[in-house]
XYZ file of C-alpha atoms in Angstrom:
365
model
C 36.818 0.424 17.538
C 33.791 0.858 15.194
C 30.491 1.879 16.743
C 27.873 -0.836 17.018
C 24.953 -0.123 14.636
C 21.957 1.267 16.495
C 18.265 1.322 15.643
C 16.984 4.470 13.950
C 14.948 5.950 16.818
C 13.409 8.659 14.605
C 12.039 6.132 12.109
C 10.852 3.820 14.895
C 9.059 6.718 16.623
C 7.424 7.723 13.332
C 6.239 4.154 12.678
C 4.672 3.830 16.135
C 3.126 7.299 15.844
C 1.460 6.309 12.559
C 0.371 3.016 14.151
C -1.108 4.766 17.192
C -3.025 7.280 15.089
C -4.160 4.507 12.760
C -5.517 2.316 15.559
C -7.312 5.260 17.171
C -8.927 6.144 13.828
C -9.815 2.508 13.114
C -11.474 2.026 16.492
C -13.765 4.985 15.901
C -14.525 4.021 12.294
C -15.273 0.366 13.137
C -17.554 0.697 16.172
C -20.860 0.551 14.246
C -19.974 -2.459 12.075
C -18.337 -4.162 15.029
C -21.471 -3.844 17.140
C -23.616 -5.159 14.295
C -21.388 -8.183 13.659
C -19.983 -9.011 17.122
C -22.361 -7.375 19.600
C -19.589 -5.103 20.911
C -17.609 -2.098 19.646
C -14.144 -3.694 19.904
C -14.409 -6.753 17.641
C -12.542 -5.355 14.644
C -9.971 -3.319 16.553
C -9.153 -6.407 18.647
C -8.504 -8.450 15.497
C -6.396 -5.707 13.987
C -4.263 -5.409 17.134
C -3.750 -9.174 17.533
C -3.440 -10.425 13.950
C -2.172 -7.269 12.270
C -0.176 -5.092 14.656
C 0.868 -7.896 17.015
C 2.260 -10.283 14.397
C 3.512 -7.383 12.275
C 5.446 -5.777 15.139
C 7.175 -9.070 15.975
C 8.190 -9.491 12.321
C 9.336 -5.865 12.153
C 11.653 -6.310 15.130
C 12.984 -9.638 13.772
C 13.574 -8.230 10.271
C 15.272 -5.143 11.708
C 17.985 -7.500 13.026
C 18.432 -9.468 9.769
C 21.034 -8.051 7.404
C 19.014 -6.824 4.418
C 21.583 -8.318 1.987
C 20.260 -11.781 2.899
C 16.975 -10.982 1.128
C 18.910 -10.832 -2.148
C 19.931 -14.478 -1.737
C 16.364 -15.511 -0.876
C 14.857 -13.558 -3.782
C 14.130 -16.519 -6.135
C 12.189 -18.226 -3.321
C 10.337 -15.000 -2.429
C 9.300 -14.451 -6.064
C 8.194 -18.081 -6.477
C 6.176 -18.105 -3.237
C 4.557 -14.741 -3.988
C 3.506 -15.700 -7.537
C 2.230 -19.090 -6.331
C 0.106 -17.491 -3.613
C -1.336 -15.021 -6.141
C -2.369 -17.938 -8.347
C -3.812 -19.933 -5.421
C -6.490 -17.310 -4.712
C -8.374 -18.818 -7.678
C -8.008 -22.401 -6.427
C -11.339 -23.929 -5.279
C -11.460 -24.419 -1.528
C -8.491 -22.107 -0.937
C -9.472 -18.771 -2.468
C -12.040 -16.623 -0.705
C -14.355 -14.249 -2.581
C -15.973 -11.061 -1.333
C -17.549 -8.134 -3.145
C -17.142 -9.775 -6.559
C -13.380 -10.298 -6.189
C -11.247 -13.265 -5.105
C -8.286 -11.713 -3.290
C -7.776 -13.840 -0.193
C -6.401 -17.258 0.681
C -8.505 -18.952 3.349
C -6.910 -21.743 5.367
C -8.815 -22.656 8.544
C -9.399 -19.473 10.552
C -6.658 -17.583 8.691
C -7.148 -15.167 5.805
C -4.246 -13.733 3.821
C -4.153 -11.337 0.867
C -1.195 -12.327 -1.364
C -1.285 -9.040 -3.315
C 0.133 -7.290 -0.242
C 3.157 -9.608 -0.204
C 3.534 -9.073 -3.965
C 4.288 -5.365 -3.428
C 7.206 -6.216 -1.123
C 8.423 -8.910 -3.542
C 8.433 -6.369 -6.408
C 10.447 -3.913 -4.302
C 13.080 -6.549 -3.420
C 13.263 -7.879 -6.976
C 13.723 -4.473 -8.632
C 16.252 -3.436 -5.950
C 18.333 -6.534 -6.759
C 17.975 -5.852 -10.483
C 19.053 -2.211 -10.019
C 22.205 -3.377 -8.198
C 23.451 -5.036 -11.392
C 26.025 -3.501 -13.733
C 24.942 -0.436 -15.694
C 25.333 -2.255 -19.037
C 22.840 -4.918 -17.959
C 20.247 -2.269 -17.104
C 20.531 -0.294 -20.339
C 20.353 -3.339 -22.639
C 16.651 -3.855 -23.416
C 16.522 -7.518 -24.448
C 18.948 -9.036 -21.940
C 18.629 -6.453 -19.161
C 15.255 -4.713 -19.028
C 12.963 -7.249 -20.697
C 13.339 -10.026 -18.054
C 12.394 -7.571 -15.286
C 9.385 -6.403 -17.304
C 8.231 -10.016 -17.665
C 8.388 -10.526 -13.886
C 6.502 -7.252 -13.258
C 3.968 -8.267 -15.917
C 3.381 -11.625 -14.195
C 2.693 -9.899 -10.883
C 0.440 -7.268 -12.499
C -1.483 -9.869 -14.493
C -2.159 -12.130 -11.504
C -3.250 -9.175 -9.344
C -5.560 -7.916 -12.107
C -6.980 -11.441 -12.475
C -8.423 -11.282 -8.928
C -9.437 -8.499 -9.937
C -7.685 -5.788 -7.926
C -7.062 -2.807 -10.189
C -6.098 -0.513 -7.304
C -3.331 -2.750 -5.949
C -2.069 -3.372 -9.481
C -1.862 0.412 -10.002
C 0.194 0.800 -6.803
C 2.499 -2.050 -7.874
C 3.059 -0.461 -11.292
C 3.693 2.917 -9.663
C 6.362 1.350 -7.421
C 7.933 -0.372 -10.440
C 7.912 2.813 -12.548
C 9.655 4.956 -9.915
C 12.219 2.241 -9.127
C 13.031 1.709 -12.802
C 13.422 5.456 -13.345
C 15.697 5.968 -10.335
C 17.781 2.884 -11.181
C 19.186 4.514 -14.323
C 17.054 3.006 -17.086
C 17.487 4.678 -20.476
C 15.132 7.663 -20.765
C 14.105 6.486 -24.223
C 13.123 3.067 -22.879
C 11.381 4.635 -19.879
C 9.348 6.974 -22.113
C 8.033 4.164 -24.305
C 7.365 1.936 -21.303
C 5.440 4.748 -19.582
C 3.389 5.341 -22.719
C 2.650 1.618 -23.063
C 1.716 1.418 -19.374
C -0.651 4.368 -19.665
C -2.360 2.858 -22.722
C -2.655 -0.476 -20.882
C -4.285 1.178 -17.846
C -6.737 3.071 -20.043
C -7.661 -0.164 -21.858
C -8.209 -1.991 -18.556
C -10.482 0.842 -17.404
C -12.439 0.915 -20.646
C -13.097 -2.827 -20.985
C -14.646 -3.110 -17.495
C -17.934 -1.152 -17.241
C -17.656 -0.630 -13.460
C -14.206 0.941 -13.812
C -15.399 3.221 -16.584
C -18.400 4.369 -14.529
C -16.006 5.170 -11.658
C -14.081 7.456 -14.006
C -17.345 9.135 -15.060
C -18.297 9.537 -11.379
C -14.873 11.070 -10.733
C -15.384 13.603 -13.536
C -18.976 14.230 -12.426
C -19.590 13.332 -8.742
C -23.318 13.911 -9.237
C -23.502 11.119 -11.830
C -25.604 8.173 -10.579
C -25.524 9.226 -6.880
C -27.376 6.053 -5.832
C -25.143 3.736 -7.876
C -21.551 4.090 -9.075
C -21.248 7.600 -7.658
C -22.633 6.730 -4.217
C -19.349 6.112 -2.384
C -17.559 9.205 -3.679
C -20.654 11.347 -3.027
C -20.871 10.147 0.571
C -17.103 10.519 1.029
C -17.181 14.127 -0.197
C -20.156 14.763 2.080
C -18.197 13.398 5.063
C -15.061 15.413 4.271
C -17.080 18.582 3.704
C -19.180 18.095 6.854
C -16.018 17.935 8.965
C -15.246 21.590 8.256
C -12.253 23.057 10.062
C -12.549 21.259 13.417
C -14.810 18.262 12.748
C -17.702 16.782 14.714
C -15.341 15.340 17.317
C -13.649 11.985 17.797
C -16.121 9.101 17.595
C -18.992 11.298 16.394
C -18.992 10.511 12.675
C -22.433 10.255 11.102
C -21.355 8.653 7.843
C -20.075 5.503 9.567
C -23.673 4.683 10.523
C -24.193 2.646 7.328
C -24.091 5.619 4.969
C -20.511 5.534 3.665
C -19.333 2.138 2.295
C -16.097 0.693 3.720
C -15.830 3.166 6.646
C -12.992 1.189 8.271
C -11.366 0.190 4.986
C -10.885 2.255 1.859
C -13.056 5.138 3.153
C -11.429 5.578 6.556
C -9.838 8.903 5.599
C -13.294 10.404 4.998
C -14.379 9.296 8.496
C -11.227 10.833 10.010
C -11.848 14.105 8.133
C -15.468 14.182 9.291
C -14.524 13.682 12.943
C -11.313 15.722 13.173
C -11.759 18.410 10.532
C -9.371 20.106 8.127
C -6.948 21.555 10.696
C -6.179 18.238 12.385
C -6.167 16.329 9.090
C -3.195 18.478 8.090
C -1.298 16.892 11.003
C -2.019 13.461 9.501
C -0.658 14.593 6.130
C 2.435 15.959 7.889
C 3.041 12.486 9.347
C 3.123 10.954 5.868
C 5.343 13.808 4.664
C 7.718 13.102 7.560
C 7.799 9.427 6.576
C 8.617 10.407 2.976
C 11.482 12.655 4.098
C 12.824 9.969 6.430
C 12.666 7.330 3.705
C 14.445 9.684 1.318
C 17.175 10.278 3.910
C 17.660 6.542 4.448
C 17.908 5.995 0.687
C 20.549 8.727 0.392
C 22.695 7.291 3.182
C 22.243 3.591 2.331
C 25.570 1.750 2.067
C 24.929 0.343 -1.439
C 22.577 0.374 -4.433
C 20.543 -2.591 -3.184
C 19.783 -0.863 0.130
C 19.138 2.484 -1.558
C 16.620 1.000 -3.980
C 14.797 -0.969 -1.266
C 14.421 2.263 0.734
C 13.126 4.073 -2.357
C 10.702 1.257 -3.179
C 9.228 0.996 0.337
C 8.896 4.776 0.630
C 7.192 5.069 -2.780
C 4.897 2.155 -1.858
C 3.601 3.775 1.340
C 3.368 7.327 -0.026
C 1.805 6.444 -3.396
C -0.793 4.246 -1.715
C -1.606 7.004 0.791
C -1.876 9.580 -2.009
C -4.187 7.370 -4.086
C -6.416 6.612 -1.076
C -6.642 10.205 0.160
C -6.929 11.574 -3.372
C -9.887 9.291 -4.135
C -11.694 10.399 -0.965
C -11.418 14.101 -1.840
C -12.134 13.649 -5.552
C -8.619 14.269 -6.904
C -8.250 10.779 -8.435
C -10.859 8.154 -9.402
C -11.993 5.737 -6.702
C -9.779 2.629 -6.837
C -10.303 0.798 -3.539
C -6.794 1.154 -2.120
C -6.425 1.006 1.710
C -4.727 3.787 3.673
C -1.415 2.426 5.082
C -1.296 2.064 8.894
C -4.986 3.115 9.148
C -7.329 0.872 7.138
C -8.545 -2.448 8.532
C -6.710 -5.495 7.194
C -4.219 -7.741 8.954
C -2.466 -8.854 5.727
C -1.653 -5.276 4.771
C -0.522 -4.392 8.288
C 1.723 -7.465 8.681
C 3.462 -6.917 5.325
C 3.866 -3.154 5.834
C 5.410 -3.647 9.290
C 7.691 -6.366 7.863
C 8.837 -3.831 5.257
C 9.424 -1.324 8.054
C 11.734 -3.883 9.682
C 13.808 -4.112 6.491
C 13.902 -0.299 6.291
C 15.079 -0.136 9.921
C 17.919 -2.531 9.114
C 19.016 -0.423 6.139
C 18.973 2.739 8.280
C 20.990 0.887 10.935
C 23.772 0.311 8.381
C 23.634 3.821 6.882
C 26.854 5.628 5.965
């Protein structure tokens, strides 16, 4: 009698460990802004727990019980809904603008960021495409070109918001999934070259993106303007030293460092916990990468393997871009740190993806 599939306890433990560390970090990073906006220190953490972790955990547990093959049948609907929501952010009365960008849909008391759902849609779409016959993947016009059009639609709508950071993560996911799916190396080389030229053009035509690159190359450039956030982030990371100031004792979160509970949360963590304990955080993400790689290797079919690869690349690439920008390794792009940064849309979609990953691991060979 075959054994009944069981939940992957290692992956589940790792997810909840990342969630616990993320909520602890977010509470500390959000206390100042929360007190200013709500009159208490728990306003933002309460919203993250209820609307992000609460809803996300329910969806994760539900999706962990749904056979992941069913997502392949629902893919046309998922793609249509995701693209429609990305377009609706520009609709008057529905889209919500903040900080010069229109990235949210606002319906009543609810806010949702469609670009987060788009990353999951891209993963599912490319996984289904990779499961096709080898001849369909190597033929450029009838095999590769349609998938490039879909990826281009997603990238274009995300860039329209504008959200260059999320678009970069989406393209990174697509590039790795295309490479691992068996695309011709010749095609992949020219696509990579075209993608790099496209990214450089998008950076050059927008003055604020170009000044971010200059600030990355020279952190002292315009310290009160375009270089302010990276300068303050480096100051926070450096001030943390080996052991940090102590949990809750960050100085930069007192209205010095922009986005202390969002894109800059890693700098706050480094300031409070220091280099030694930050290494433990990096080990957590490394453990997630190794677990995702293991699930991909033991997945029962190509569709499951590629979903596992896509979700793993999504989380790790986004973490690398966020952390790298805070320590001056890559230019500042405004990408949140998975499981840590404030944002219920990101948390709900990431935990939903974790549910799909749990289902794949449950059916592993």
